Tab-separated table of C-alpha atoms and ligand atoms in Angstrom:
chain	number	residue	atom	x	y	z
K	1	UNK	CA	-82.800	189.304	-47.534
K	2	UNK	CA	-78.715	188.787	-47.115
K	3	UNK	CA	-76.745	191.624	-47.856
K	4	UNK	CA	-74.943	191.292	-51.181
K	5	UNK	CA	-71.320	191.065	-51.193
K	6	UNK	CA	-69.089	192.899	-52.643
K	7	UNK	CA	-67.906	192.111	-56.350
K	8	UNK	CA	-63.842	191.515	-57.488
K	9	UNK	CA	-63.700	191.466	-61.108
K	10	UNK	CA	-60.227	189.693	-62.071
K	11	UNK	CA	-58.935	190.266	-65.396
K	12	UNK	CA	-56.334	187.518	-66.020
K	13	UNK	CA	-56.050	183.478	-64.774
K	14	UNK	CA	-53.061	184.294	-62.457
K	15	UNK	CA	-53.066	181.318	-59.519
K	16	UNK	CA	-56.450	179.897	-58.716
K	17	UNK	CA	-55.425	179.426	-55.015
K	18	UNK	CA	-54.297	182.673	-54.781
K	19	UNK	CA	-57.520	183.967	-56.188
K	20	UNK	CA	-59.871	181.960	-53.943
K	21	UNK	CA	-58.944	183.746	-50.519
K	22	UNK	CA	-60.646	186.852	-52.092
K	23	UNK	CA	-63.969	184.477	-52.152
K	24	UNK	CA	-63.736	185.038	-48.203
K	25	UNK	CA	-65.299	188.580	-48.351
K	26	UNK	CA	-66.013	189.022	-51.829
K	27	UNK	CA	-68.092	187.533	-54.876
K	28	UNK	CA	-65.551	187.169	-57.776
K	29	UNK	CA	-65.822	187.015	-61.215
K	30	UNK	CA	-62.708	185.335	-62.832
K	31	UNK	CA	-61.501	185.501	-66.383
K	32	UNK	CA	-60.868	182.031	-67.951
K	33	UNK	CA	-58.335	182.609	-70.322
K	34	UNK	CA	-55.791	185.050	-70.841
K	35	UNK	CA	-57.430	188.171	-72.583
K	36	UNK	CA	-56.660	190.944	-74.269
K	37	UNK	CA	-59.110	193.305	-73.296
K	38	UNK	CA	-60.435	196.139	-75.253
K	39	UNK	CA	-61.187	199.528	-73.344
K	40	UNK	CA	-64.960	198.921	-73.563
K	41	UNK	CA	-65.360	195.322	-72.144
K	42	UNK	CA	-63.028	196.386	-69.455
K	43	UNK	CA	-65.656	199.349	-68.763
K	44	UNK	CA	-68.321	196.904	-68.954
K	45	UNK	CA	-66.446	194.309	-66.597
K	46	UNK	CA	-65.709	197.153	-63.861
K	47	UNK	CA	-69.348	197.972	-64.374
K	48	UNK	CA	-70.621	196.526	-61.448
K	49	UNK	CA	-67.784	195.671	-59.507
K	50	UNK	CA	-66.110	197.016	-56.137
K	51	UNK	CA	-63.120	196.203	-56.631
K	52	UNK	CA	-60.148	195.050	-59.462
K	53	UNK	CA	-57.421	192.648	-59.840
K	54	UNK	CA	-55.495	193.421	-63.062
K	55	UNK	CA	-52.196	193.012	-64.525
K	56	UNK	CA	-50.192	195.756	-66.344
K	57	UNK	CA	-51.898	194.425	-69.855
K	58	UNK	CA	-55.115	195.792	-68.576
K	59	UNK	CA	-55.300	199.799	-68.978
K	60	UNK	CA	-57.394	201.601	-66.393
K	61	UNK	CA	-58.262	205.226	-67.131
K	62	UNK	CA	-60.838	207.871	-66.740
K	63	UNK	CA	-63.061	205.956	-69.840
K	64	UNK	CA	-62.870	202.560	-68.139
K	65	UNK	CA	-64.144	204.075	-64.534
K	66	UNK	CA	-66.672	206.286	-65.837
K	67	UNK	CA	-69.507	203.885	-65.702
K	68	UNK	CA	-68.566	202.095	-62.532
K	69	UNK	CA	-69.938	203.861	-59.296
K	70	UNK	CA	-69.032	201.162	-56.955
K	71	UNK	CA	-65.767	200.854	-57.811
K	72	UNK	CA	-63.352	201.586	-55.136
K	73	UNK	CA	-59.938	199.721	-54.886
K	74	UNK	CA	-57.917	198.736	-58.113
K	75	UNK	CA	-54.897	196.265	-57.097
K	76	UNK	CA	-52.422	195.635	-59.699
K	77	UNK	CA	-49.967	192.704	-59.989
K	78	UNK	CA	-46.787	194.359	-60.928
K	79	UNK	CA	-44.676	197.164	-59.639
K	80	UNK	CA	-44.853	199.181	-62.817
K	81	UNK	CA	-48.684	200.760	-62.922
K	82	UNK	CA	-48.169	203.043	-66.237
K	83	UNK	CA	-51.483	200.791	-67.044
K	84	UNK	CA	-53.020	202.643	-64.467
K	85	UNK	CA	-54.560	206.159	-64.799
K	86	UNK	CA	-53.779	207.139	-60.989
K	87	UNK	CA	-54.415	210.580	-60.834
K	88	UNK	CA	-58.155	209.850	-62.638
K	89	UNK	CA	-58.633	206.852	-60.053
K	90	UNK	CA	-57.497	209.194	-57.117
K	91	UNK	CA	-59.777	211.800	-58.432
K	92	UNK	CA	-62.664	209.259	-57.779
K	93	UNK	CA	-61.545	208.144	-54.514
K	94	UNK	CA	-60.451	204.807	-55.425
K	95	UNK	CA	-57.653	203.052	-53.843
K	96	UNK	CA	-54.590	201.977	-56.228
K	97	UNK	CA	-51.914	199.437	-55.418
K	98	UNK	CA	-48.955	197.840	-56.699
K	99	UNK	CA	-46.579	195.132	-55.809
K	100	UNK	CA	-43.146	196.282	-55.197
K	101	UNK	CA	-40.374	194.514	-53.271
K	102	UNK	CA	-41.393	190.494	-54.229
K	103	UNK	CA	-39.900	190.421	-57.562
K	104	UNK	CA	-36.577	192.598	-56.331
K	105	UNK	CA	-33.885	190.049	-56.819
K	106	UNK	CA	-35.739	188.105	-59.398
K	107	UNK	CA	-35.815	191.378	-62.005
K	108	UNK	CA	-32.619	192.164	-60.580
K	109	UNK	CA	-30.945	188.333	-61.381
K	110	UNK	CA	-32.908	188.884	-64.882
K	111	UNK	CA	-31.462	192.431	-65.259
K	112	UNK	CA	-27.460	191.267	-65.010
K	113	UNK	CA	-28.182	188.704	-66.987
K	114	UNK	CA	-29.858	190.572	-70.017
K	115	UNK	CA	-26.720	192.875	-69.849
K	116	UNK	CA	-24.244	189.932	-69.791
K	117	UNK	CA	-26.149	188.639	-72.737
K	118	UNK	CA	-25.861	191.680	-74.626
K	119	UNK	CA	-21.999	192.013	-73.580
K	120	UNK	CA	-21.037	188.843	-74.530
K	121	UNK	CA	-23.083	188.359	-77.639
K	122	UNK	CA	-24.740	185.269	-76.266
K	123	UNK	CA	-28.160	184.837	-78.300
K	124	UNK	CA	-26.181	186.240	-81.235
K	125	UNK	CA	-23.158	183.596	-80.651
K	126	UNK	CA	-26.262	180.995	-80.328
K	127	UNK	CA	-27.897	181.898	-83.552
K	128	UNK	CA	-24.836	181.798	-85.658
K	129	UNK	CA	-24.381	178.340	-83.930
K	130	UNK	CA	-27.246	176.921	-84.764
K	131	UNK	CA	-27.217	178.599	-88.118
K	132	UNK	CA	-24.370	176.344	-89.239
K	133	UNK	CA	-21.855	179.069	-89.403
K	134	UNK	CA	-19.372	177.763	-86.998
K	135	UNK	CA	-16.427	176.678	-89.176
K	136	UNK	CA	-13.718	175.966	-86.083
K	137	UNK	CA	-12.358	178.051	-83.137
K	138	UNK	CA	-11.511	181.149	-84.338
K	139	UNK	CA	-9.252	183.756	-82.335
K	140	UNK	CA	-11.171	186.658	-83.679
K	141	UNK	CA	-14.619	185.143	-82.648
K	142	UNK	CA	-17.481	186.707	-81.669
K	143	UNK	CA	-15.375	189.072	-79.653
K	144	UNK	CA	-17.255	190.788	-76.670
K	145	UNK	CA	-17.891	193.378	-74.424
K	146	UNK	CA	-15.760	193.172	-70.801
K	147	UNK	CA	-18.112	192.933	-68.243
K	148	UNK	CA	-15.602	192.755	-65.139
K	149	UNK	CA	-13.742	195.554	-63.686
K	150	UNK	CA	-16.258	197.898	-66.310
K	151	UNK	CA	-18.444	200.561	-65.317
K	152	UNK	CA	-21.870	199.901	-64.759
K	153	UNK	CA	-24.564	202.589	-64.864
K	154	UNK	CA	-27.760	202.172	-63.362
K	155	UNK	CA	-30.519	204.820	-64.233
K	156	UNK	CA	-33.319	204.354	-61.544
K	157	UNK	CA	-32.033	203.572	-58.302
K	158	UNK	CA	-34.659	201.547	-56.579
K	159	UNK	CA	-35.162	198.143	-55.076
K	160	UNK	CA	-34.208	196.672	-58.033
K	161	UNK	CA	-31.542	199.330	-59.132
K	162	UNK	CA	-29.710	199.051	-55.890
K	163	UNK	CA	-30.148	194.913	-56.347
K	164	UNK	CA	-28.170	195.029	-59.583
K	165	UNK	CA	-25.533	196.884	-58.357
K	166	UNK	CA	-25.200	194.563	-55.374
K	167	UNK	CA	-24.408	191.879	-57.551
K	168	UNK	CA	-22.078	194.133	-59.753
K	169	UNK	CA	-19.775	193.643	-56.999
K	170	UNK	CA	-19.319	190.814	-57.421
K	171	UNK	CA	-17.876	191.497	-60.580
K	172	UNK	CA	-15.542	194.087	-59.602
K	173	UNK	CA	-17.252	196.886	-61.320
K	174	UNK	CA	-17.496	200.036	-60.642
K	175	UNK	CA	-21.046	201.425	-60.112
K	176	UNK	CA	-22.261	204.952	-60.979
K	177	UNK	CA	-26.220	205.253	-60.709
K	178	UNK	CA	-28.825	208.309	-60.984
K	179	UNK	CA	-31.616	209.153	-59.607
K	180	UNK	CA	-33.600	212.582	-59.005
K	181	UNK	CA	-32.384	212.228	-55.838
K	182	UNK	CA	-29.049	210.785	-54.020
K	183	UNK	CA	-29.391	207.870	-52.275
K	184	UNK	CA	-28.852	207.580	-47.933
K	185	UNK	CA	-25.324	207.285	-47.608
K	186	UNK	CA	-25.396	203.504	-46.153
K	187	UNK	CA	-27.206	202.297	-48.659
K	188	UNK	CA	-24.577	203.510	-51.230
K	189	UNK	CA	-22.052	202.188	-49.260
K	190	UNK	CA	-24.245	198.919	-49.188
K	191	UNK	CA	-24.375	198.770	-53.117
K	192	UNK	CA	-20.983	200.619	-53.393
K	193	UNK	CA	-22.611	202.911	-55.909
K	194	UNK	CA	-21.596	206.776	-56.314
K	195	UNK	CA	-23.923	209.226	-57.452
K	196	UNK	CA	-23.498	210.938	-60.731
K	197	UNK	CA	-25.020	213.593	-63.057
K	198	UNK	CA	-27.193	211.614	-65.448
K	199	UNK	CA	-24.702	213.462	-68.121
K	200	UNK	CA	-21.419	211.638	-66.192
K	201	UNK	CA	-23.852	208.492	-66.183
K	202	UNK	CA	-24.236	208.155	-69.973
K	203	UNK	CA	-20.780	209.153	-70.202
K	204	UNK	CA	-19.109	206.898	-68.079
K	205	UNK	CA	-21.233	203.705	-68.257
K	206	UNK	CA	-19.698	200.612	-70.084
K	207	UNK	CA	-23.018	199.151	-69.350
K	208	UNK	CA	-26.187	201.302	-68.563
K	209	UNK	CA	-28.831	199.653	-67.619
K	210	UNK	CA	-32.499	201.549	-67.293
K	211	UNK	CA	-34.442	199.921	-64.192
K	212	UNK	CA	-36.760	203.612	-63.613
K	213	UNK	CA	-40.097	203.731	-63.558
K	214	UNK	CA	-41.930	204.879	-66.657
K	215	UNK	CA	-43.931	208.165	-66.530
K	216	UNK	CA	-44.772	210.933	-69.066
K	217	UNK	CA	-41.686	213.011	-67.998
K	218	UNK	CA	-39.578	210.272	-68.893
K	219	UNK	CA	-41.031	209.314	-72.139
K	220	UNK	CA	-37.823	208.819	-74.834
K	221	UNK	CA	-35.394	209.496	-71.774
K	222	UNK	CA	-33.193	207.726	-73.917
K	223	UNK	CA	-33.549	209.575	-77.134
K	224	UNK	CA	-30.758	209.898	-80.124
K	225	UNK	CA	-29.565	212.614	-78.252
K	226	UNK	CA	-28.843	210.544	-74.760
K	227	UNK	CA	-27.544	207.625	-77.346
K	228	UNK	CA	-24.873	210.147	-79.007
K	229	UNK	CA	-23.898	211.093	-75.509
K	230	UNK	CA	-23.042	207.355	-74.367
K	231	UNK	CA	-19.736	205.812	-74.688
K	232	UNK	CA	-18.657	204.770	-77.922
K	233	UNK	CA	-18.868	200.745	-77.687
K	234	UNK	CA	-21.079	200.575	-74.509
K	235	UNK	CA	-24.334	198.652	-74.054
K	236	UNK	CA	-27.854	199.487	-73.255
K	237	UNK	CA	-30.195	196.952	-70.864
K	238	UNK	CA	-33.901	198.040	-70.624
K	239	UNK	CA	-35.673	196.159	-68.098
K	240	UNK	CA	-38.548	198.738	-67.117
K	241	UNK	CA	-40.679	199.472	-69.854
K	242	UNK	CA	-40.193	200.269	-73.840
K	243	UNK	CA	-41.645	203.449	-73.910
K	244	UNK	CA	-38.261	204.873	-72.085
K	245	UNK	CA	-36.361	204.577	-74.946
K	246	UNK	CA	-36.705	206.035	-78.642
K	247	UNK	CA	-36.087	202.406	-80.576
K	248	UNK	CA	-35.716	203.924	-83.981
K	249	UNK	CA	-32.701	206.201	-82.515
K	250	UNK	CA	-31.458	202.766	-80.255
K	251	UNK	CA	-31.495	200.811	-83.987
K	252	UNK	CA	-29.393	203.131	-85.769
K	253	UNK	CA	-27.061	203.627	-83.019
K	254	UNK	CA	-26.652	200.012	-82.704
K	255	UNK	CA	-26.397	199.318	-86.718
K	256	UNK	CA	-23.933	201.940	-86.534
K	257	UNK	CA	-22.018	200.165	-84.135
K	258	UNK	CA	-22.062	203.095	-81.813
K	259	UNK	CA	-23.324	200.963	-78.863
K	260	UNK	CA	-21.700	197.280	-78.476
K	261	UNK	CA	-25.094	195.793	-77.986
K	262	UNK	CA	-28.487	196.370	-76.360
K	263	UNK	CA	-30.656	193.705	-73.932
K	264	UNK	CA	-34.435	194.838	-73.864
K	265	UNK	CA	-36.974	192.780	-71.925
K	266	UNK	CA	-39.693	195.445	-72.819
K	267	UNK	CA	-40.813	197.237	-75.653
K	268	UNK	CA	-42.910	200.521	-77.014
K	269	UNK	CA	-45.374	198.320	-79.237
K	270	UNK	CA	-45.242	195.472	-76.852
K	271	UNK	CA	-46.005	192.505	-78.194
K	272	UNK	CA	-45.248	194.202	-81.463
K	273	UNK	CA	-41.375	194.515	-81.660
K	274	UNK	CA	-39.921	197.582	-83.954
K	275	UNK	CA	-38.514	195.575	-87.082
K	276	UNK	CA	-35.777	198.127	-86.824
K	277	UNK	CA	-34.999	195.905	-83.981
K	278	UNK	CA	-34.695	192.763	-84.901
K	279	UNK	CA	-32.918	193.116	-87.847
K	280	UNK	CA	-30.043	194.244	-85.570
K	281	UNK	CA	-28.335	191.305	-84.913
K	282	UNK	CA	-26.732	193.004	-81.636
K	283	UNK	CA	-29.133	192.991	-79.301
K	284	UNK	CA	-31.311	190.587	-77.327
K	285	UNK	CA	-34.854	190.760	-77.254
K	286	UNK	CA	-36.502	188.861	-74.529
K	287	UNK	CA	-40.686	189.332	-73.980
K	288	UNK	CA	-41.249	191.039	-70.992
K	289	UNK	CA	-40.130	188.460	-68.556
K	290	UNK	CA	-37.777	190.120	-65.940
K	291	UNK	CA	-39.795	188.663	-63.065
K	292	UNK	CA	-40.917	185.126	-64.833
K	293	UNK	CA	-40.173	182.350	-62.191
K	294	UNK	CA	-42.751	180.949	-60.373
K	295	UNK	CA	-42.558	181.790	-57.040
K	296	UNK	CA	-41.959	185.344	-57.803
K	297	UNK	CA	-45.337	185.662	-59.959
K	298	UNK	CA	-47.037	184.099	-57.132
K	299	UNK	CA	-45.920	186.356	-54.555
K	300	UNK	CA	-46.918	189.351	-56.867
K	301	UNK	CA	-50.519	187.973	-56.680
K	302	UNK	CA	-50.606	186.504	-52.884
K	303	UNK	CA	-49.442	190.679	-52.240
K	304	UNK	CA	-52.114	191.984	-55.071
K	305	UNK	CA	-54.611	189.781	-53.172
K	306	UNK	CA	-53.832	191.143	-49.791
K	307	UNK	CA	-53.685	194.753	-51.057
K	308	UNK	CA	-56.853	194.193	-52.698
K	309	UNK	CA	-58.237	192.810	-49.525
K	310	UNK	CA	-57.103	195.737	-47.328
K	311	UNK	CA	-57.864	198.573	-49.578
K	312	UNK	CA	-61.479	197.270	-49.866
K	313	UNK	CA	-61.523	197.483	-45.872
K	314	UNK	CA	-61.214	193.330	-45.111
K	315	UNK	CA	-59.166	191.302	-43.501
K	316	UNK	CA	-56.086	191.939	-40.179
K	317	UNK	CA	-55.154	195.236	-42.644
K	318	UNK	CA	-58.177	196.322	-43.122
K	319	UNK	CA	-58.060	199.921	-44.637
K	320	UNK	CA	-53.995	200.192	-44.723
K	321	UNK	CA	-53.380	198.164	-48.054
K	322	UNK	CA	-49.469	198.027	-48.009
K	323	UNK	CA	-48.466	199.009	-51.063
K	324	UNK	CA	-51.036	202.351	-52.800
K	325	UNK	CA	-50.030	204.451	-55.193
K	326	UNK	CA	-50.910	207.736	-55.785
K	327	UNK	CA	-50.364	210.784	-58.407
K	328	UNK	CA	-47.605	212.011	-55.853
K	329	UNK	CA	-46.106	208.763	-55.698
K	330	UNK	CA	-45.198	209.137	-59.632
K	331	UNK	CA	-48.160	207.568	-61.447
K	332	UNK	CA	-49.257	209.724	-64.255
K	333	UNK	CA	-51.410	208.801	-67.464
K	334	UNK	CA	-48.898	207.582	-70.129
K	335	UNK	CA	-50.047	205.379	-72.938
K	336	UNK	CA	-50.191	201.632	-72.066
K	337	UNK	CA	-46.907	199.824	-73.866
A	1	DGY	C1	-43.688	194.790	-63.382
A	1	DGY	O1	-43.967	194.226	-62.323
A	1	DGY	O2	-43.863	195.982	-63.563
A	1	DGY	C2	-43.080	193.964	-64.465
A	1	DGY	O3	-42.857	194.678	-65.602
A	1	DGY	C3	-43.907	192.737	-64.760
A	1	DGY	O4	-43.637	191.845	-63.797
């Protein structure tokens, strides 16, 4: 009798193309529609499978791998992986992986934009447009935030930190950015970015934008107390994920008219949005869709695929998948947002 071959579970449609090239090794069993999928049928899909492509919608903890024995790679299509439980999947031996560096300069595009939105009271312009409210120019109009010659800071320095503040220049601002640790010194030349206590960061940024990734120490980072500490007037951008910032503290401070304005692409509740939220009619609210053009989504799965491929021992990088995480890498257990 022919050996059986190993089984992919997939939890989302992504690109059906993209998909098929892990029929070359593997016996997959696609989800047809886009799914929500509650802890339990995700324990029952990993079940009987060796190996998982999911997207950051689909949690995987200790619960969901405790019934699968056969399970050994888990290949996510995104660069955050706070949806994965990486320290309970290490634990088991099985092989985690993300995709960073495809969707760089397409979060990064999304990331300036989002914070000249906020600035310059776009979406809120837009409403008021649309809402009939536009009686004539008027010279004290919907006045806005400078974005040129301001200072941007960036909180999370990485690919897609350093490509936002490659595009500041453009803009003649001057970038301050923090990280745990300080940057190689060409590559802050390269982004002409300087270093700064994140103290000096929230109180020097005209624009702070949060690009880190989300873990249990950094739950809240930006808290009422960080908020109070920011320049009076300045904006907040959070393209990363919601549960970095306290939005019940980010409401007030906006209603107050402490900050400017706020851009977030992500949220604590996602989908549900804090009402606190959108009754502020200073910020923009956009759902979750930093790296949303096409070819960027399908590189994210063509590299899922191939880490998938490798960390299950197949194909020319067999064994060496390109991208694993690990509990040392950052990826701790944090609720799924
Ligand atoms: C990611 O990759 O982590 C984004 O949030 C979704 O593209």
């Amino acid at each position: 009798m022919a050996e059986s071959r190993p089984k992919v579970w997939v939890s989302q449609p992504l690109y059906e193309d993209l998909e098929a090239r892990l029929e070359q090794w593997f016996d997959v069993t696609r989800t047809a529609q886009v799914t929500d999928h509650a802890p339990a049928a995700i324990a029952a899909a990993l079940a009987d499978a060796d190996g998982a492509l999911v997207t950051l919608n689909d949690r995987i903890g200790a619960a969901e791998i405790a019934g699968a024995p056969r399970l050994r790679a888990v290949a996510n299509v995104g660069v955050g992986y706070n949806n994965l439980d990486v320290a309970a999947l290490a634990a088991r031996g099985i092989v985690a992986t993300n995709t960073p560096g495809v969707l760089t300069e397409t979060t990064a595009d999304f990331g300036f934009a989002l914070m000249m939105a906020a600035a310059r009271r776009i979406t809120e312009a837009e409403h008021w447009l649309r809402d009939g409210r536009w009686q004539g120019w008027g010279f004290h109009q919907m006045l806005g935030a400078e974005i040129h010659g301001s200072t941007l800071g960036i909180l999370g320095m990485g690919r897609i930190g350093q490509g936002i503040a490659r595009r500041a220049r453009g803009f003649g601002m001057r970038v301050l950015y923090h990280n745990r640790s300080r940057l190689p010194d060409a590559v802050e030349r390269d982004c002409a970015a300087t270093w700064v206590a994140r103290e000096s960061l929230l109180a020097e940024s005209d624009h702070l934008v949060l690009v880190l990734p989300y873990t249990a120490a950094n739950h809240h980072v930006i808290d009422a107390v960080a908020l109070a500490r920011m320049k009076p007037g300045a904006t907040l951008t959070n393209i990363a994920r919601g549960g970095l910032v306290d939005e019940g503290a980010l409401a007030d401070a906006l209603q107050a008219g402490r900050l400017a304005a706020a851009g977030l692409d992500v949220f604590e509740g996602e989908p549900a949005v804090d009402p606190r939220l959108t009754a502020c009619r200073n910020v923009v609210l956009t759902p979750h869709i930093a790296s949303a053009s096409l070819p960027t989504r399908r590189a994210m799965v063509s590299l899922a695929v191939d880490n998938l491929v490798a960390a299950m021992g197949q194909g020319p990088d067999a064994g060496r998948p390109s991208d694993p995480v690990t509990p040392q890498t950052g990826g701790k257990a944090v609720p799924l947002q």
